[in-house]
PDB file of C-alpha atoms and ligand atoms in Angstrom:
ATOM      1  CA  MET V   1      13.932 159.352  29.762  1.00 43.00           C
ATOM      2  CA  ALA V   2      14.188 155.896  28.283  1.00 43.00           C
ATOM      3  CA  ALA V   3      17.145 154.264  26.682  1.00 43.00           C
ATOM      4  CA  ARG V   4      17.579 156.074  23.429  1.00 41.00           C
ATOM      5  CA  LYS V   5      21.232 155.421  23.113  1.00 42.00           C
ATOM      6  CA  LEU V   6      22.707 152.032  23.501  1.00 38.00           C
ATOM      7  CA  SER V   7      26.295 151.093  23.602  1.00 40.00           C
ATOM      8  CA  THR V   8      27.632 148.877  20.879  1.00 36.00           C
ATOM      9  CA  ILE V   9      27.574 145.776  22.950  1.00 39.00           C
ATOM     10  CA  LEU V  10      23.945 146.278  23.762  1.00 38.00           C
ATOM     11  CA  GLU V  11      22.948 146.836  20.205  1.00 38.00           C
ATOM     12  CA  LEU V  12      24.635 143.587  19.374  1.00 37.00           C
ATOM     13  CA  LEU V  13      22.615 141.968  22.067  1.00 37.00           C
ATOM     14  CA  ALA V  14      19.410 143.514  20.895  1.00 38.00           C
ATOM     15  CA  SER V  15      20.002 142.190  17.425  1.00 38.00           C
ATOM     16  CA  GLY V  16      20.090 138.715  18.736  1.00 38.00           C
ATOM     17  CA  ILE V  17      23.706 137.827  19.140  1.00 36.00           C
ATOM     18  CA  ALA V  18      23.937 134.785  21.343  1.00 37.00           C
ATOM     19  CA  ALA V  19      24.122 135.847  24.911  1.00 37.00           C
ATOM     20  CA  ALA V  20      26.819 133.341  25.626  1.00 35.00           C
ATOM     21  CA  THR V  21      29.248 135.271  23.480  1.00 35.00           C
ATOM     22  CA  ILE V  22      28.756 138.376  25.500  1.00 38.00           C
ATOM     23  CA  LEU V  23      29.725 136.879  28.700  1.00 37.00           C
ATOM     24  CA  ALA V  24      29.703 138.536  31.847  1.00 40.00           C
ATOM     25  CA  LEU V  25      32.556 140.279  31.940  1.00 42.00           C
ATOM     26  CA  LEU V  26      34.137 140.415  35.229  1.00 41.00           C
ATOM     27  CA  VAL V  27      32.725 138.722  38.178  1.00 42.00           C
ATOM     28  CA  ILE V  28      34.511 139.474  41.321  1.00 38.00           C
ATOM     29  CA  GLY V  29      33.987 139.341  44.970  1.00 37.00           C
ATOM     30  CA  LEU V  30      31.772 136.260  44.825  1.00 37.00           C
ATOM     31  CA  GLY V  31      30.959 134.655  48.075  1.00 35.00           C
ATOM     32  CA  SER V  32      31.097 135.569  51.641  1.00 31.00           C
ATOM     33  CA  SER V  33      33.093 138.712  51.111  1.00 32.00           C
ATOM     34  CA  ALA V  34      29.838 140.303  50.057  1.00 34.00           C
ATOM     35  CA  LEU V  35      28.151 139.326  53.279  1.00 29.00           C
ATOM     36  CA  GLY V  36      27.769 142.884  54.376  1.00 28.00           C
ATOM     37  CA  LEU V  37      25.830 143.771  51.278  1.00 32.00           C
ATOM     38  CA  ILE V  38      22.561 142.218  52.239  1.00 31.00           C
ATOM     39  CA  GLN V  39      20.358 144.937  53.510  1.00 31.00           C
ATOM     40  CA  ARG V  40      16.974 143.452  52.848  1.00 32.00           C
ATOM     41  CA  PRO V  41      15.004 143.111  56.048  1.00 34.00           C
ATOM     42  CA  THR V  42      14.096 139.509  56.707  1.00 33.00           C
ATOM     43  CA  ALA V  43      10.474 140.359  57.267  1.00 34.00           C
ATOM     44  CA  ARG V  44      10.103 141.654  53.751  1.00 36.00           C
ATOM     45  CA  HIS V  45      11.680 138.588  52.294  1.00 37.00           C
ATOM     46  CA  GLN V  46       9.177 136.362  53.986  1.00 35.00           C
ATOM     47  CA  THR V  47       6.421 137.967  52.002  1.00 35.00           C
ATOM     48  CA  GLY V  48       7.993 136.566  48.875  1.00 36.00           C
ATOM     49  CA  THR V  49       6.056 133.311  49.062  1.00 36.00           C
ATOM     50  CA  PRO V  50       2.407 133.788  48.337  1.00 37.00           C
ATOM     51  CA  SER V  51       0.562 132.392  51.301  1.00 39.00           C
ATOM     52  CA  SER V  52      -2.940 132.871  50.041  1.00 41.00           C
ATOM     53  CA  GLY V  53      -4.837 132.581  46.829  1.00 39.00           C
ATOM     54  CA  ALA V  54      -5.692 129.765  44.486  1.00 41.00           C
ATOM     55  CA  THR V  55      -2.260 128.217  44.352  1.00 43.00           C
ATOM     56  CA  ALA V  56      -1.549 126.088  47.359  1.00 44.00           C
ATOM     57  CA  THR V  57       2.047 125.908  48.442  1.00 45.00           C
ATOM     58  CA  PRO V  58       2.356 122.559  50.150  1.00 48.00           C
ATOM     59  CA  THR V  59       5.684 123.267  51.731  1.00 50.00           C
ATOM     60  CA  ALA V  60       4.703 126.616  53.162  1.00 48.00           C
ATOM     61  CA  SER V  61       4.698 126.661  56.897  1.00 50.00           C
ATOM     62  CA  PRO V  62       1.886 128.543  58.604  1.00 53.00           C
ATOM     63  CA  THR V  63       4.317 130.583  60.628  1.00 56.00           C
ATOM     64  CA  PRO V  64       7.030 132.187  58.528  1.00 56.00           C
ATOM     65  CA  SER V  65      10.357 131.079  59.859  1.00 61.00           C
ATOM     66  CA  PRO V  66      13.192 133.563  59.701  1.00 62.00           C
ATOM     67  CA  THR V  67      15.093 132.156  56.746  1.00 68.00           C
ATOM     68  CA  PRO V  68      18.272 134.158  56.401  1.00 74.00           C
ATOM     69  CA  THR V  69      18.770 135.544  52.923  1.00 74.00           C
ATOM     70  CA  PRO V  70      21.992 134.256  51.441  1.00 78.00           C
ATOM     71  CA  PRO V  71      24.477 136.972  50.586  1.00 83.00           C
ATOM     72  CA  THR V  72      24.201 138.560  47.180  1.00 88.00           C
ATOM     73  CA  PRO V  73      27.549 138.428  45.446  1.00 94.00           C
ATOM     74  CA  LEU V  74      29.083 141.674  44.288  1.00 97.00           C
ATOM     75  CA  VAL V  75      29.480 141.433  40.526  1.00 96.00           C
ATOM     76  CA  TYR V  76      31.496 143.930  38.556  1.00 97.00           C
ATOM     77  CA  LEU V  77      29.333 143.794  35.445  1.00 98.00           C
ATOM     78  CA  THR V  78      26.942 141.324  33.904  1.00 98.00           C
ATOM     79  CA  ALA V  79      24.268 141.278  31.221  1.00 98.00           C
ATOM     80  CA  HIS V  80      22.855 137.850  32.001  1.00 98.00           C
ATOM     81  CA  GLY V  81      22.578 135.111  34.587  1.00 98.00           C
ATOM     82  CA  ASN V  82      23.647 131.499  34.541  1.00 97.00           C
ATOM     83  CA  PRO V  83      23.163 130.139  30.997  1.00 97.00           C
ATOM     84  CA  HIS V  84      22.867 126.624  32.381  1.00 97.00           C
ATOM     85  CA  LEU V  85      19.791 127.410  34.447  1.00 98.00           C
ATOM     86  CA  HIS V  86      16.280 127.661  33.052  1.00 98.00           C
ATOM     87  CA  GLU V  87      15.690 130.938  34.821  1.00 98.00           C
ATOM     88  CA  ILE V  88      15.203 134.513  33.676  1.00 98.00           C
ATOM     89  CA  ALA V  89      14.781 137.963  35.203  1.00 98.00           C
ATOM     90  CA  LEU V  90      12.322 140.687  34.310  1.00 98.00           C
ATOM     91  CA  THR V  91      13.638 144.183  34.974  1.00 98.00           C
ATOM     92  CA  PHE V  92      11.744 147.468  34.908  1.00 98.00           C
ATOM     93  CA  ASP V  93      13.531 150.803  34.610  1.00 98.00           C
ATOM     94  CA  ASP V  94      12.898 154.508  35.103  1.00 98.00           C
ATOM     95  CA  GLY V  95      10.135 154.316  37.703  1.00 98.00           C
ATOM     96  CA  PRO V  96       8.379 154.423  39.943  1.00 98.00           C
ATOM     97  CA  ALA V  97       5.658 156.020  37.829  1.00 98.00           C
ATOM     98  CA  GLN V  98       2.048 156.638  38.628  1.00 97.00           C
ATOM     99  CA  GLY V  99      -0.287 154.218  36.946  1.00 96.00           C
ATOM    100  CA  TYR V 100       2.270 152.030  35.229  1.00 98.00           C
ATOM    101  CA  THR V 101       4.215 150.779  38.222  1.00 98.00           C
ATOM    102  CA  GLU V 102       0.991 149.721  39.911  1.00 98.00           C
ATOM    103  CA  ALA V 103      -0.178 148.033  36.723  1.00 98.00           C
ATOM    104  CA  VAL V 104       3.072 146.087  36.428  1.00 98.00           C
ATOM    105  CA  LEU V 105       2.856 145.097  40.091  1.00 98.00           C
ATOM    106  CA  GLY V 106      -0.667 143.860  39.510  1.00 98.00           C
ATOM    107  CA  VAL V 107       0.364 141.549  36.681  1.00 98.00           C
ATOM    108  CA  LEU V 108       3.380 140.231  38.570  1.00 98.00           C
ATOM    109  CA  LYS V 109       1.235 139.539  41.607  1.00 98.00           C
ATOM    110  CA  GLN V 110      -1.282 137.686  39.478  1.00 98.00           C
ATOM    111  CA  PHE V 111       1.435 135.237  38.437  1.00 98.00           C
ATOM    112  CA  HIS V 112       3.226 135.184  41.805  1.00 98.00           C
ATOM    113  CA  ILE V 113       6.527 136.172  40.256  1.00 98.00           C
ATOM    114  CA  HIS V 114       9.138 138.672  41.332  1.00 98.00           C
ATOM    115  CA  ALA V 115      11.034 141.153  39.218  1.00 98.00           C
ATOM    116  CA  THR V 116      13.680 143.830  39.699  1.00 98.00           C
ATOM    117  CA  PHE V 117      12.991 147.551  39.464  1.00 99.00           C
ATOM    118  CA  PHE V 118      15.802 149.993  38.673  1.00 99.00           C
ATOM    119  CA  MET V 119      14.518 153.240  40.096  1.00 98.00           C
ATOM    120  CA  LEU V 120      15.410 156.881  39.621  1.00 98.00           C
ATOM    121  CA  GLY V 121      16.014 158.772  42.838  1.00 98.00           C
ATOM    122  CA  ILE V 122      13.895 161.690  41.711  1.00 98.00           C
ATOM    123  CA  TRP V 123      10.861 159.461  41.227  1.00 98.00           C
ATOM    124  CA  VAL V 124      11.407 157.584  44.462  1.00 98.00           C
ATOM    125  CA  GLN V 125      11.358 160.932  46.208  1.00 98.00           C
ATOM    126  CA  THR V 126       8.252 161.988  44.278  1.00 98.00           C
ATOM    127  CA  TYR V 127       6.359 158.710  44.667  1.00 98.00           C
ATOM    128  CA  PRO V 128       7.659 157.162  47.888  1.00 98.00           C
ATOM    129  CA  ASN V 129       4.580 155.036  48.407  1.00 98.00           C
ATOM    130  CA  LEU V 130       5.013 153.423  45.005  1.00 98.00           C
ATOM    131  CA  ALA V 131       8.620 152.600  45.784  1.00 98.00           C
ATOM    132  CA  ARG V 132       7.572 151.077  49.085  1.00 98.00           C
ATOM    133  CA  GLU V 133       4.835 149.087  47.370  1.00 98.00           C
ATOM    134  CA  VAL V 134       7.376 147.536  45.018  1.00 98.00           C
ATOM    135  CA  VAL V 135       9.456 146.435  47.989  1.00 98.00           C
ATOM    136  CA  ALA V 136       6.446 145.274  49.979  1.00 98.00           C
ATOM    137  CA  ASP V 137       5.455 143.020  47.086  1.00 98.00           C
ATOM    138  CA  GLY V 138       8.784 141.238  47.383  1.00 98.00           C
ATOM    139  CA  HIS V 139      10.547 142.644  44.340  1.00 98.00           C
ATOM    140  CA  ALA V 140      14.193 143.607  44.201  1.00 98.00           C
ATOM    141  CA  ILE V 141      15.175 147.197  43.556  1.00 98.00           C
ATOM    142  CA  GLY V 142      18.258 148.850  42.172  1.00 98.00           C
ATOM    143  CA  ASP V 143      19.852 152.256  41.652  1.00 98.00           C
ATOM    144  CA  HIS V 144      19.330 153.830  38.207  1.00 98.00           C
ATOM    145  CA  THR V 145      20.846 157.227  39.178  1.00 98.00           C
ATOM    146  CA  TRP V 146      19.090 160.337  40.389  1.00 98.00           C
ATOM    147  CA  ASN V 147      17.658 161.657  37.126  1.00 98.00           C
ATOM    148  CA  HIS V 148      18.940 159.542  34.246  1.00 98.00           C
ATOM    149  CA  PRO V 149      21.930 161.358  32.775  1.00 98.00           C
ATOM    150  CA  ASP V 150      24.453 159.695  30.509  1.00 98.00           C
ATOM    151  CA  LEU V 151      27.054 159.166  33.203  1.00 98.00           C
ATOM    152  CA  THR V 152      29.927 158.978  30.727  1.00 98.00           C
ATOM    153  CA  ARG V 153      29.313 162.641  29.927  1.00 98.00           C
ATOM    154  CA  LEU V 154      29.663 163.716  33.537  1.00 98.00           C
ATOM    155  CA  SER V 155      32.742 164.170  35.636  1.00 98.00           C
ATOM    156  CA  PRO V 156      33.574 161.208  37.864  1.00 98.00           C
ATOM    157  CA  ASP V 157      32.441 163.218  40.883  1.00 98.00           C
ATOM    158  CA  GLN V 158      29.137 164.108  39.266  1.00 98.00           C
ATOM    159  CA  ALA V 159      28.566 160.525  38.198  1.00 98.00           C
ATOM    160  CA  ARG V 160      29.316 159.257  41.663  1.00 98.00           C
ATOM    161  CA  GLN V 161      26.933 161.813  43.156  1.00 98.00           C
ATOM    162  CA  GLN V 162      24.138 160.728  40.780  1.00 98.00           C
ATOM    163  CA  ILE V 163      24.471 157.173  42.011  1.00 98.00           C
ATOM    164  CA  ILE V 164      24.834 158.111  45.670  1.00 98.00           C
ATOM    165  CA  ASP V 165      21.870 160.501  45.666  1.00 98.00           C
ATOM    166  CA  ALA V 166      19.591 157.803  44.279  1.00 98.00           C
ATOM    167  CA  ARG V 167      20.974 155.204  46.653  1.00 98.00           C
ATOM    168  CA  ASN V 168      20.447 157.413  49.676  1.00 98.00           C
ATOM    169  CA  THR V 169      16.889 158.296  48.716  1.00 98.00           C
ATOM    170  CA  ILE V 170      16.008 154.678  47.988  1.00 98.00           C
ATOM    171  CA  GLN V 171      17.456 153.732  51.347  1.00 98.00           C
ATOM    172  CA  LYS V 172      15.616 156.466  53.197  1.00 98.00           C
ATOM    173  CA  VAL V 173      12.270 155.789  51.531  1.00 98.00           C
ATOM    174  CA  THR V 174      12.233 151.997  51.368  1.00 98.00           C
ATOM    175  CA  GLY V 175      14.695 150.926  54.038  1.00 98.00           C
ATOM    176  CA  ILE V 176      16.568 148.951  51.394  1.00 97.00           C
ATOM    177  CA  THR V 177      20.170 149.769  50.569  1.00 97.00           C
ATOM    178  CA  PRO V 178      20.572 148.983  46.871  1.00 98.00           C
ATOM    179  CA  THR V 179      23.192 146.433  45.861  1.00 98.00           C
ATOM    180  CA  LEU V 180      22.379 146.751  42.154  1.00 98.00           C
ATOM    181  CA  PHE V 181      23.107 149.536  39.700  1.00 98.00           C
ATOM    182  CA  ARG V 182      22.078 150.038  36.092  1.00 98.00           C
ATOM    183  CA  PRO V 183      23.604 152.921  34.115  1.00 98.00           C
ATOM    184  CA  PRO V 184      21.098 155.005  32.136  1.00 98.00           C
ATOM    185  CA  TYR V 185      21.078 154.144  28.427  1.00 98.00           C
ATOM    186  CA  GLY V 186      23.383 151.249  29.237  1.00 98.00           C
ATOM    187  CA  SER V 187      26.114 153.847  28.866  1.00 98.00           C
ATOM    188  CA  TYR V 188      29.210 153.179  30.926  1.00 98.00           C
ATOM    189  CA  ASN V 189      32.973 153.140  30.916  1.00 98.00           C
ATOM    190  CA  ARG V 190      35.607 151.790  33.221  1.00 98.00           C
ATOM    191  CA  PRO V 191      35.511 154.730  35.660  1.00 98.00           C
ATOM    192  CA  ILE V 192      31.729 154.370  35.977  1.00 98.00           C
ATOM    193  CA  LEU V 193      32.037 150.664  36.691  1.00 98.00           C
ATOM    194  CA  ASP V 194      34.757 151.350  39.225  1.00 98.00           C
ATOM    195  CA  ILE V 195      32.601 153.934  40.975  1.00 98.00           C
ATOM    196  CA  ALA V 196      29.680 151.515  41.196  1.00 98.00           C
ATOM    197  CA  HIS V 197      31.929 148.763  42.449  1.00 98.00           C
ATOM    198  CA  SER V 198      33.453 151.030  45.070  1.00 98.00           C
ATOM    199  CA  LEU V 199      29.918 151.678  46.307  1.00 98.00           C
ATOM    200  CA  LYS V 200      29.360 147.897  46.557  1.00 98.00           C
ATOM    201  CA  LEU V 201      26.930 147.981  43.653  1.00 98.00           C
ATOM    202  CA  SER V 202      26.807 145.269  41.002  1.00 98.00           C
ATOM    203  CA  THR V 203      26.351 146.797  37.551  1.00 98.00           C
ATOM    204  CA  ILE V 204      23.528 144.998  35.772  1.00 98.00           C
ATOM    205  CA  LEU V 205      22.834 145.335  32.055  1.00 98.00           C
ATOM    206  CA  TRP V 206      20.495 143.139  29.999  1.00 98.00           C
ATOM    207  CA  ASN V 207      20.518 140.860  27.003  1.00 98.00           C
ATOM    208  CA  VAL V 208      16.915 141.054  25.879  1.00 98.00           C
ATOM    209  CA  ASP V 209      15.751 144.510  24.816  1.00 98.00           C
ATOM    210  CA  PRO V 210      12.315 144.813  23.196  1.00 98.00           C
ATOM    211  CA  ARG V 211      12.798 148.587  22.982  1.00 98.00           C
ATOM    212  CA  ASP V 212       9.452 149.002  24.673  1.00 98.00           C
ATOM    213  CA  TRP V 213      10.264 152.657  25.432  1.00 97.00           C
ATOM    214  CA  SER V 214       9.895 153.404  21.699  1.00 97.00           C
ATOM    215  CA  ARG V 215       6.337 152.025  21.790  1.00 98.00           C
ATOM    216  CA  PRO V 216       6.749 149.669  18.831  1.00 98.00           C
ATOM    217  CA  GLY V 217       3.413 147.990  19.549  1.00 98.00           C
ATOM    218  CA  VAL V 218       2.313 145.312  21.974  1.00 98.00           C
ATOM    219  CA  GLY V 219       2.922 142.570  19.438  1.00 98.00           C
ATOM    220  CA  ALA V 220       6.431 143.766  18.645  1.00 98.00           C
ATOM    221  CA  ILE V 221       7.372 143.945  22.323  1.00 98.00           C
ATOM    222  CA  THR V 222       5.946 140.503  22.970  1.00 98.00           C
ATOM    223  CA  ASN V 223       7.557 138.908  19.932  1.00 98.00           C
ATOM    224  CA  ASN V 224      10.969 140.364  20.635  1.00 98.00           C
ATOM    225  CA  ILE V 225      11.015 139.068  24.180  1.00 98.00           C
ATOM    226  CA  LEU V 226       9.693 135.643  23.233  1.00 98.00           C
ATOM    227  CA  THR V 227      12.198 135.347  20.385  1.00 98.00           C
ATOM    228  CA  PHE V 228      15.328 136.257  22.281  1.00 98.00           C
ATOM    229  CA  THR V 229      14.719 135.025  25.822  1.00 98.00           C
ATOM    230  CA  GLN V 230      16.842 132.056  26.773  1.00 98.00           C
ATOM    231  CA  ASN V 231      18.431 130.580  29.879  1.00 98.00           C
ATOM    232  CA  GLY V 232      19.779 133.324  32.092  1.00 98.00           C
ATOM    233  CA  SER V 233      18.214 136.182  30.157  1.00 98.00           C
ATOM    234  CA  ILE V 234      17.840 139.586  31.734  1.00 98.00           C
ATOM    235  CA  ILE V 235      14.895 141.276  30.059  1.00 98.00           C
ATOM    236  CA  LEU V 236      14.752 145.078  29.924  1.00 98.00           C
ATOM    237  CA  MET V 237      11.409 146.832  30.165  1.00 98.00           C
ATOM    238  CA  HIS V 238      10.236 150.180  31.471  1.00 98.00           C
ATOM    239  CA  ASP V 239       7.561 151.119  33.977  1.00 98.00           C
ATOM    240  CA  GLY V 240       8.593 154.790  33.912  1.00 98.00           C
ATOM    241  CA  GLY V 241       9.704 157.504  31.542  1.00 97.00           C
ATOM    242  CA  GLY V 242       6.539 157.888  29.512  1.00 97.00           C
ATOM    243  CA  ASP V 243       3.451 156.053  28.316  1.00 97.00           C
ATOM    244  CA  ARG V 244       4.094 152.436  29.225  1.00 98.00           C
ATOM    245  CA  SER V 245       0.675 151.038  28.393  1.00 98.00           C
ATOM    246  CA  GLN V 246       2.163 148.845  25.652  1.00 98.00           C
ATOM    247  CA  THR V 247       4.622 147.360  28.111  1.00 98.00           C
ATOM    248  CA  VAL V 248       1.849 146.603  30.566  1.00 98.00           C
ATOM    249  CA  ALA V 249      -0.321 145.136  27.828  1.00 98.00           C
ATOM    250  CA  ALA V 250       2.470 142.862  26.622  1.00 98.00           C
ATOM    251  CA  LEU V 251       3.365 141.601  30.059  1.00 98.00           C
ATOM    252  CA  THR V 252       0.642 139.016  30.579  1.00 98.00           C
ATOM    253  CA  THR V 253       1.312 137.187  27.314  1.00 98.00           C
ATOM    254  CA  VAL V 254       5.050 137.383  27.885  1.00 98.00           C
ATOM    255  CA  ILE V 255       4.815 135.856  31.338  1.00 98.00           C
ATOM    256  CA  GLU V 256       2.250 133.216  30.386  1.00 98.00           C
ATOM    257  CA  THR V 257       4.320 132.071  27.429  1.00 98.00           C
ATOM    258  CA  LEU V 258       7.631 131.989  29.273  1.00 98.00           C
ATOM    259  CA  LEU V 259       6.049 130.106  32.162  1.00 98.00           C
ATOM    260  CA  ALA V 260       4.661 127.626  29.651  1.00 98.00           C
ATOM    261  CA  ARG V 261       8.216 127.166  28.362  1.00 98.00           C
ATOM    262  CA  GLY V 262       9.226 126.189  31.853  1.00 98.00           C
ATOM    263  CA  PHE V 263      11.230 129.245  32.808  1.00 98.00           C
ATOM    264  CA  THR V 264      11.502 130.278  36.419  1.00 98.00           C
ATOM    265  CA  PHE V 265      11.346 134.022  37.072  1.00 98.00           C
ATOM    266  CA  VAL V 266      13.966 135.220  39.533  1.00 98.00           C
ATOM    267  CA  THR V 267      15.110 138.568  40.832  1.00 98.00           C
ATOM    268  CA  ILE V 268      18.544 139.859  39.915  1.00 98.00           C
ATOM    269  CA  PRO V 269      19.933 139.130  43.394  1.00 98.00           C
ATOM    270  CA  GLU V 270      18.694 135.551  43.055  1.00 98.00           C
ATOM    271  CA  MET V 271      20.214 135.342  39.603  1.00 98.00           C
ATOM    272  CA  LEU V 272      23.565 136.596  40.894  1.00 98.00           C
ATOM    273  CA  ARG V 273      23.525 133.989  43.634  1.00 97.00           C
ATOM    274  CA  HIS V 274      23.067 131.330  40.959  1.00 96.00           C
ATOM    275  CA  LEU V 275      26.007 132.403  38.830  1.00 94.00           C
ATOM    276  CA  PRO V 276      28.739 129.815  38.403  1.00 86.00           C
ATOM    277  CA  PRO V 277      32.017 130.477  40.177  1.00 77.00           C
ATOM    278  CA  ALA V 278      33.759 133.407  38.634  1.00 67.00           C
ATOM    279  CA  PRO V 279      35.941 132.466  35.670  1.00 59.00           C
ATOM    280  CA  ILE V 280      37.878 135.684  36.054  1.00 54.00           C
ATOM    281  CA  THR V 281      38.817 136.683  39.516  1.00 52.00           C
ATOM    282  CA  GLN V 282      41.198 139.522  39.049  1.00 53.00           C
ATOM    283  CA  GLN V 283      40.184 143.073  38.545  1.00 55.00           C
ATOM    284  CA  PRO V 284      42.376 144.557  35.828  1.00 51.00           C
TER     285      PRO V 284
HETATM  286 ZN1  LIG B   1      16.609 154.127  32.123  1.00 92.50          ZN
END
């Protein structure tokens, strides 16, 4: 179920080509035009700041005030965030999955950081409580299709239905309408991107790929991430699709080391809000 086939651009990325050369391709619809996209209930967002535990948050007010979430811009396609900001995003694909999703959530909670989970509709339907737990912990979620086909091998109608079925199930189960989409295997073409965009979904790829799905070993996963992560990196990992114990085992060292390097962990919606103004504003 994991990414066994990568498009050329992603293989380039995985082999360490500077992320800046693979710029985000087309960023459109930035700003208030995407106002209607925010579906996240305010109450959930307030849980994002840890209010208990060892780490005191001096600015935290005892009563959560309803801070409106700024709109998430609709982005046509990107594989990274703002290269001028010392922030990165962890992403987890192919879940939710029994055992591994909870383990990932446990590590993230330990460090008080938030990630983004690209879920399959079929697993959200199968494990609704896990999907809700991800949301309740303050993480962002996205649409990774219903059951992980290579969308470029489907008809446009079938591809659209894959995305819609997952979106609807995620919405029904979690109350969140996804604004993010990640194509299985990173496999896409212009019609796929247009379909996602027409559904008000930003297509999100990655630029750090430790190939954790192939179970290369905890050390290999850790080293790959620590070698290639830089400002604005989107890191691809998997909580579903198979035995993800290596991913879970690598996570603590990865997070500790990147925190020590001064990186801030953000969700993909946060990362999109921090993108510089779009250099390209027309949609070809
Ligand atoms: Zn996947």
